[in-house]
CSV table of C-alpha atoms in Angstrom, one decimal:
chain,number,residue,atom,x,y,z
A,1,MET,CA,115.3,55.1,190.1
A,2,VAL,CA,116.2,55.4,193.9
A,3,ALA,CA,113.0,53.8,195.2
A,4,ALA,CA,113.7,50.3,193.2
A,5,PRO,CA,116.4,49.2,195.6
A,6,THR,CA,114.7,50.1,198.3
A,7,THR,CA,111.6,48.7,197.3
A,8,LEU,CA,113.8,45.2,196.6
A,9,ALA,CA,115.4,45.7,199.8
A,10,ALA,CA,112.2,45.9,201.2
A,11,ARG,CA,110.0,42.8,199.8
A,12,ALA,CA,113.8,40.9,200.8
A,13,TRP,CA,113.3,41.9,204.6
A,14,SER,CA,109.5,40.8,204.4
A,15,ARG,CA,110.2,37.5,202.7
A,16,ALA,CA,112.7,36.7,205.4
A,17,ARG,CA,110.7,37.8,208.3
A,18,LEU,CA,108.1,35.4,206.5
A,19,ASP,CA,110.7,32.5,206.6
A,20,ALA,CA,111.5,33.6,210.0
A,21,LEU,CA,107.3,33.3,211.2
A,22,ALA,CA,106.6,30.0,209.3
A,23,LEU,CA,107.0,27.7,212.0
A,24,PRO,CA,104.5,29.7,214.2
A,25,LEU,CA,102.6,30.5,211.6
A,26,LEU,CA,102.4,26.6,210.6
A,27,ALA,CA,101.3,26.1,214.4
A,28,GLY,CA,99.0,28.6,214.3
A,29,ILE,CA,97.1,27.0,211.5
A,30,VAL,CA,97.1,23.4,212.9
A,31,SER,CA,95.4,24.9,216.2
A,32,VAL,CA,92.8,27.1,214.7
A,33,SER,CA,92.2,23.9,212.7
A,34,PHE,CA,92.1,21.7,215.6
A,35,ALA,CA,89.7,24.0,217.9
A,36,LEU,CA,87.4,24.2,215.3
A,37,ARG,CA,87.0,20.7,214.6
A,38,LEU,CA,87.1,20.2,218.1
A,39,VAL,CA,84.0,22.4,219.2
A,40,THR,CA,82.3,21.5,216.0
A,41,GLY,CA,82.6,17.7,217.1
A,42,TRP,CA,81.3,18.4,220.4
A,43,LEU,CA,78.1,20.1,218.9
A,44,ARG,CA,77.4,16.3,218.3
A,45,ALA,CA,75.8,14.4,221.1
A,46,THR,CA,76.6,11.3,219.6
A,47,PRO,CA,78.0,9.2,216.9
A,48,ASN,CA,75.9,9.3,213.5
A,49,TYR,CA,78.1,7.5,210.9
A,50,PHE,CA,76.9,3.9,211.4
A,51,SER,CA,78.0,1.1,211.2
A,52,ASP,CA,81.9,2.2,210.8
A,53,GLU,CA,81.8,5.0,214.4
A,54,TYR,CA,80.6,1.5,216.2
A,55,LEU,CA,82.7,-0.9,214.8
A,56,TYR,CA,85.6,1.3,215.8
A,57,ALA,CA,84.9,2.1,219.5
A,58,GLU,CA,83.7,-1.6,219.9
A,59,LEU,CA,87.3,-2.5,218.7
A,60,GLY,CA,89.1,-0.2,221.4
A,61,ARG,CA,87.4,-1.1,223.7
A,62,SER,CA,87.7,-4.9,223.3
A,63,LEU,CA,91.6,-4.1,223.6
A,64,VAL,CA,91.2,-2.2,226.3
A,65,GLU,CA,88.8,-5.4,228.2
A,66,SER,CA,89.9,-8.6,226.3
A,67,GLY,CA,93.2,-7.0,224.7
A,68,ARG,CA,92.0,-8.4,221.3
A,69,PRO,CA,90.0,-6.7,218.3
A,70,LEU,CA,87.0,-8.0,218.9
A,71,VAL,CA,83.2,-6.9,218.5
A,72,ARG,CA,80.7,-7.6,220.6
A,73,GLY,CA,82.8,-11.0,221.4
A,74,ALA,CA,83.4,-12.1,218.1
A,75,SER,CA,86.2,-11.8,215.7
A,76,ILE,CA,85.8,-10.1,212.6
A,77,GLY,CA,88.8,-10.2,211.1
A,78,PHE,CA,89.4,-6.4,210.7
A,79,PRO,CA,92.9,-5.5,209.0
A,80,SER,CA,92.9,-1.8,209.5
A,81,LEU,CA,93.8,-1.7,213.6
A,82,LEU,CA,95.9,1.6,214.1
A,83,GLN,CA,92.7,3.7,214.8
A,84,PRO,CA,91.5,1.4,217.6
A,85,LEU,CA,95.0,0.8,218.8
A,86,LEU,CA,95.9,4.6,219.1
A,87,THR,CA,92.6,5.5,220.6
A,88,ALA,CA,92.2,2.5,223.1
A,89,PRO,CA,93.6,4.3,225.8
A,90,ALA,CA,90.8,6.6,226.1
A,91,TRP,CA,88.3,3.7,226.8
A,92,PHE,CA,89.8,3.5,230.3
A,93,ALA,CA,87.7,6.4,231.2
A,94,ASP,CA,84.6,5.1,233.5
A,95,ASP,CA,82.4,7.4,231.6
A,96,VAL,CA,81.5,6.6,228.2
A,97,TRP,CA,80.9,10.0,226.8
A,98,LEU,CA,84.2,11.2,228.4
A,99,SER,CA,85.9,8.4,226.2
A,100,TYR,CA,83.8,9.9,223.2
A,101,ARG,CA,84.8,13.6,223.5
A,102,LEU,CA,88.9,12.1,224.0
A,103,ILE,CA,88.8,10.0,220.9
A,104,GLN,CA,87.0,13.4,219.1
A,105,GLY,CA,89.8,15.5,220.3
A,106,LEU,CA,92.7,12.9,219.2
A,107,GLY,CA,90.8,12.6,215.8
A,108,ALA,CA,90.6,16.7,215.4
A,109,LEU,CA,94.3,16.7,216.5
A,110,ALA,CA,95.8,14.2,213.9
A,111,MET,CA,93.5,15.2,211.1
A,112,SER,CA,94.6,19.0,211.7
A,113,LEU,CA,98.0,17.7,211.8
A,114,ALA,CA,98.1,17.2,207.7
A,115,ALA,CA,99.0,21.0,207.4
A,116,VAL,CA,102.4,19.6,208.5
A,117,PRO,CA,103.8,17.4,205.3
A,118,VAL,CA,101.5,19.6,203.1
A,119,PHE,CA,104.1,22.5,204.0
A,120,LEU,CA,107.0,20.5,204.4
A,121,LEU,CA,106.2,19.2,200.5
A,122,ALA,CA,105.0,22.5,199.0
A,123,ARG,CA,108.3,23.9,200.1
A,124,ARG,CA,110.1,20.6,199.2
A,125,LEU,CA,108.6,21.7,195.3
A,126,GLY,CA,110.3,25.3,195.6
A,127,THR,CA,107.3,26.8,196.3
A,128,SER,CA,107.7,30.4,198.5
A,129,THR,CA,107.0,30.2,202.3
A,130,ALA,CA,103.7,32.1,201.5
A,131,LEU,CA,102.3,29.5,199.1
A,132,ALA,CA,103.4,26.5,201.4
A,133,LEU,CA,101.0,28.0,204.4
A,134,CYS,CA,98.6,28.4,202.1
A,135,ALA,CA,98.3,25.1,201.0
A,136,ALA,CA,98.9,24.1,204.5
A,137,ALA,CA,95.8,25.8,205.2
A,138,PHE,CA,93.9,24.4,202.2
A,139,ALA,CA,95.0,20.9,203.2
A,140,VAL,CA,92.6,21.6,206.5
A,141,ALA,CA,90.0,23.6,205.1
A,142,ILE,CA,88.7,21.3,202.6
A,143,PRO,CA,85.1,19.7,203.3
A,144,ASP,CA,86.2,16.1,204.3
A,145,LEU,CA,87.8,17.8,207.4
A,146,LEU,CA,84.3,17.0,208.7
A,147,PHE,CA,85.6,13.4,209.4
A,148,ALA,CA,87.7,14.7,212.5
A,149,SER,CA,85.7,14.4,214.8
A,150,TRP,CA,83.9,11.1,213.5
A,151,LEU,CA,85.5,7.6,215.2
A,152,THR,CA,86.4,6.7,212.2
A,153,ALA,CA,90.3,5.9,210.4
A,154,GLU,CA,90.2,9.4,208.0
A,155,PRO,CA,91.3,11.2,210.9
A,156,PHE,CA,94.7,9.5,211.3
A,157,ALA,CA,94.8,7.9,207.7
A,158,TYR,CA,94.6,11.6,205.7
A,159,PRO,CA,98.0,12.8,207.4
A,160,LEU,CA,100.0,9.6,207.0
A,161,LEU,CA,99.0,9.4,203.8
A,162,LEU,CA,100.1,13.0,203.0
A,163,GLY,CA,103.2,12.2,204.9
A,164,ALA,CA,103.9,9.1,202.6
A,165,VAL,CA,103.5,11.4,199.5
A,166,LEU,CA,106.2,13.6,201.0
A,167,ALA,CA,108.2,10.4,202.1
A,168,ALA,CA,107.9,9.2,198.3
A,169,THR,CA,108.9,12.3,196.5
A,170,VAL,CA,112.1,12.9,199.1
A,171,ALA,CA,113.4,8.8,198.3
A,172,ILE,CA,112.5,9.2,194.7
A,173,ALA,CA,114.2,12.6,194.3
A,174,GLU,CA,117.3,11.8,196.6
A,175,PRO,CA,117.6,8.1,196.9
A,176,SER,CA,118.8,6.9,200.4
A,177,ARG,CA,118.1,4.0,202.7
A,178,ARG,CA,117.1,6.1,205.3
A,179,HIS,CA,114.5,7.9,203.2
A,180,GLN,CA,113.2,4.4,201.8
A,181,LEU,CA,113.1,3.4,204.9
A,182,LEU,CA,110.8,6.2,206.0
A,183,PHE,CA,108.8,5.8,203.0
A,184,ALA,CA,108.2,2.4,203.6
A,185,LEU,CA,107.1,3.1,207.5
A,186,LEU,CA,104.6,5.6,206.7
A,187,ALA,CA,103.3,3.5,204.2
A,188,GLY,CA,103.2,0.5,206.1
A,189,LEU,CA,101.5,2.7,208.9
A,190,ALA,CA,98.9,4.1,205.9
A,191,VAL,CA,98.0,0.4,205.1
A,192,PHE,CA,97.3,-0.4,209.0
A,193,THR,CA,95.2,2.6,209.2
A,194,ARG,CA,93.0,2.1,205.9
A,195,ILE,CA,93.9,-1.3,203.8
A,196,GLN,CA,92.7,0.8,200.4
A,197,PHE,CA,96.3,2.4,200.6
A,198,VAL,CA,98.1,-1.2,199.7
A,199,VAL,CA,98.4,0.2,196.4
A,200,LEU,CA,101.1,2.7,197.8
A,201,PRO,CA,104.0,0.2,197.0
A,202,LEU,CA,102.6,-0.7,193.2
A,203,CYS,CA,102.4,3.6,192.7
A,204,PHE,CA,106.0,3.8,194.5
A,205,LEU,CA,107.0,1.5,191.8
A,206,ALA,CA,105.1,2.9,189.1
A,207,ALA,CA,107.0,6.3,190.2
A,208,VAL,CA,110.3,4.9,190.0
A,209,LEU,CA,109.4,3.2,186.5
A,210,ILE,CA,108.3,6.8,184.9
A,211,VAL,CA,111.3,8.8,186.5
A,212,GLY,CA,113.5,6.5,185.0
A,213,LEU,CA,112.0,6.2,181.7
A,214,ARG,CA,112.1,9.9,182.0
A,215,GLU,CA,115.7,10.0,182.6
A,216,ARG,CA,116.3,7.2,180.4
A,217,ARG,CA,118.2,4.9,183.2
A,218,VAL,CA,115.1,2.8,184.3
A,219,ARG,CA,117.9,0.1,185.7
A,220,GLY,CA,119.3,2.9,187.6
A,221,ALA,CA,116.1,4.2,189.4
A,222,LEU,CA,115.3,0.7,190.1
A,223,ARG,CA,118.7,0.0,191.7
A,224,GLU,CA,118.5,3.1,193.7
A,225,GLN,CA,115.3,2.1,195.1
A,226,ARG,CA,116.5,-1.6,195.9
A,227,LEU,CA,115.8,-1.3,199.7
A,228,ALA,CA,112.4,-0.2,199.3
A,229,LEU,CA,111.6,-2.4,196.7
A,230,ALA,CA,113.0,-5.4,198.2
A,231,VAL,CA,111.1,-4.8,201.5
A,232,PHE,CA,107.7,-4.3,199.7
A,233,ALA,CA,108.5,-7.4,197.7
A,234,ALA,CA,109.2,-9.6,201.1
A,235,VAL,CA,106.0,-8.2,202.4
A,236,GLY,CA,104.0,-9.3,199.3
A,237,LEU,CA,105.8,-12.9,199.0
A,238,ALA,CA,105.0,-13.1,203.2
A,239,ALA,CA,100.9,-11.8,202.5
A,240,ALA,CA,100.4,-14.2,199.4
A,241,VAL,CA,102.1,-17.2,201.5
A,242,ALA,CA,99.6,-16.2,204.0
A,243,GLY,CA,97.2,-15.7,201.7
A,244,ALA,CA,95.5,-12.3,201.2
A,245,SER,CA,91.8,-12.9,201.3
A,246,ARG,CA,92.7,-14.2,205.1
A,247,LEU,CA,95.0,-10.9,205.5
A,248,LEU,CA,92.1,-8.7,203.8
A,249,GLY,CA,89.6,-10.2,206.7
A,250,LEU,CA,86.6,-8.1,206.6
A,251,TYR,CA,87.7,-6.9,203.0
A,252,GLY,CA,88.6,-10.5,201.6
A,253,GLY,CA,85.3,-10.9,199.6
A,254,VAL,CA,86.5,-7.8,197.3
A,255,LEU,CA,89.4,-10.5,195.6
A,256,ASP,CA,86.3,-12.6,194.1
A,257,GLU,CA,84.2,-9.6,193.1
A,258,HIS,CA,84.1,-9.2,189.1
A,259,ALA,CA,83.8,-5.5,187.5
A,260,ASP,CA,81.6,-4.7,184.9
A,261,PRO,CA,84.0,-2.5,182.4
A,262,LEU,CA,81.4,0.0,181.5
A,263,GLY,CA,80.1,-0.3,184.9
A,264,LEU,CA,83.4,0.6,186.8
A,265,LEU,CA,84.3,3.2,184.0
A,266,GLY,CA,81.2,5.2,185.1
A,267,SER,CA,81.8,4.6,188.7
A,268,VAL,CA,85.0,6.1,188.3
A,269,GLY,CA,83.5,9.3,186.2
A,270,LEU,CA,81.2,9.9,189.1
A,271,ASN,CA,84.2,9.8,191.8
A,272,ALA,CA,86.5,12.0,189.4
A,273,LEU,CA,83.5,14.9,189.0
A,274,VAL,CA,82.9,14.5,192.4
A,275,LEU,CA,86.3,14.6,193.5
A,276,ALA,CA,86.6,17.6,191.2
A,277,TYR,CA,83.6,19.7,192.8
A,278,SER,CA,84.7,19.0,196.2
A,279,SER,CA,88.2,20.0,195.4
A,280,GLY,CA,87.1,23.7,193.5
A,281,TRP,CA,86.4,23.4,189.6
A,282,ILE,CA,89.2,26.5,189.3
A,283,LEU,CA,92.2,24.5,190.6
A,284,VAL,CA,91.3,21.1,188.5
A,285,PRO,CA,92.8,22.6,185.5
A,286,GLY,CA,95.7,24.3,186.8
A,287,ALA,CA,96.3,20.9,189.0
A,288,LEU,CA,96.5,18.9,185.8
A,289,LEU,CA,98.6,21.5,183.6
A,290,ALA,CA,101.0,21.6,186.6
A,291,LEU,CA,101.3,17.8,187.2
A,292,SER,CA,101.8,17.7,183.1
A,293,LEU,CA,104.5,20.2,183.6
A,294,ALA,CA,106.1,18.6,186.1
A,295,LEU,CA,106.6,15.0,183.9
A,296,ALA,CA,107.2,16.9,180.6
A,297,ARG,CA,109.9,19.9,181.9
A,298,PRO,CA,110.6,19.2,185.2
A,299,ARG,CA,112.1,22.3,187.2
A,300,ASN,CA,114.1,19.9,189.4
A,301,ARG,CA,114.1,16.5,190.4
A,302,SER,CA,111.5,16.5,193.3
A,303,GLU,CA,108.9,18.0,190.7
A,304,LEU,CA,109.5,14.7,188.7
A,305,ALA,CA,109.3,12.4,191.4
A,306,PHE,CA,106.1,14.3,192.9
A,307,ALA,CA,104.1,13.6,189.4
A,308,ALA,CA,105.0,10.5,188.9
A,309,PHE,CA,103.9,9.2,192.3
A,310,SER,CA,100.9,11.5,192.6
A,311,LEU,CA,99.5,10.8,189.5
A,312,PRO,CA,99.1,6.8,189.7
A,313,LEU,CA,98.2,7.1,193.6
A,314,VAL,CA,95.1,9.5,192.5
A,315,LEU,CA,94.1,7.1,189.1
A,316,ALA,CA,94.7,3.8,192.2
A,317,LEU,CA,92.3,5.8,194.5
A,318,LEU,CA,89.6,6.1,191.9
A,319,LEU,CA,89.7,3.1,190.8
A,320,GLU,CA,89.0,1.4,194.1
A,321,ALA,CA,86.5,3.9,194.7
A,322,GLY,CA,84.7,2.6,191.7
A,323,LEU,CA,85.8,-1.2,192.4
A,324,PHE,CA,84.7,-1.2,195.8
A,325,GLY,CA,82.0,1.3,196.1
A,326,ALA,CA,78.3,1.3,195.6
A,327,ALA,CA,77.6,2.1,191.5
A,328,ASP,CA,75.3,4.6,192.6
A,329,HIS,CA,76.6,7.2,194.6
A,330,ALA,CA,80.3,8.4,194.6
A,331,GLN,CA,82.7,7.4,197.3
A,332,GLU,CA,84.4,10.5,198.7
A,333,ARG,CA,85.6,8.8,201.3
A,334,TYR,CA,88.3,6.9,198.9
A,335,VAL,CA,89.1,9.6,196.7
A,336,PHE,CA,89.2,13.1,199.0
A,337,TYR,CA,93.0,12.2,199.6
A,338,ALA,CA,93.6,13.5,196.1
């Protein structure tokens, strides 16, 4: 009878101690991931993911040399320029080998920072500090961190998308102008990194509608998010006036493609299967159950907002992989963010 209060006090002290160490431990997760990705990346003597690595390298070097995004002196209308812009300073080095290694290091750091929004999101959803740290570690332990040392957009797109998910969750759960503008900014940066994330505003609108329906106040939910929705509507109108194909540039041809419904269903199923394998089969049933409960019986508004935004986003990523990828193999670069 005497031991019970002592045990409870010890547990409370342990939790308080862990909370105090949360930031150093999170920094440790980022640092370990950065070091591992940097070392494994430096084991590669040259790029090997052609033609993407060549394309991003040429764009970055061209920005330094001419101030324009060119490939071998020609404009290809490439819309996803954040990675070339961020890595362009590395090409000021006289040694191409050094520039390549610097960009690998920047990518390893950027992708390892994905642990931060995951930790913050987990805490926002009400998990313990220990579970939030586990989630952060998992975010930088997935097989797709292989992209960290590649000269592609993924090292920057991964943390930006996770940051956008966090910002969307907060903006829907606690509507304010600051939260909405933060989501709009992160969504814009994500699109500027990978054009596939152009679906983020649509996913946000879907999430607002889902939350409004769940709370039986659709008009109120839309009114709360009028600033973000107005920003996205203005951008969409400007894109329509300028011409979507023109803005998509290299990817403009996707608007002219007509998918076979059965073929699309098979391709989406293939990508979903690969996503389940890469996530770990044991996690999938629990994840689906948790998302379902978050929609049906949320413990708080943040849970509802997270599920309402995440489900349309995952479906959109799978649909894009099925539409734009080859029919005979999965497009894990499109879906691993899920």
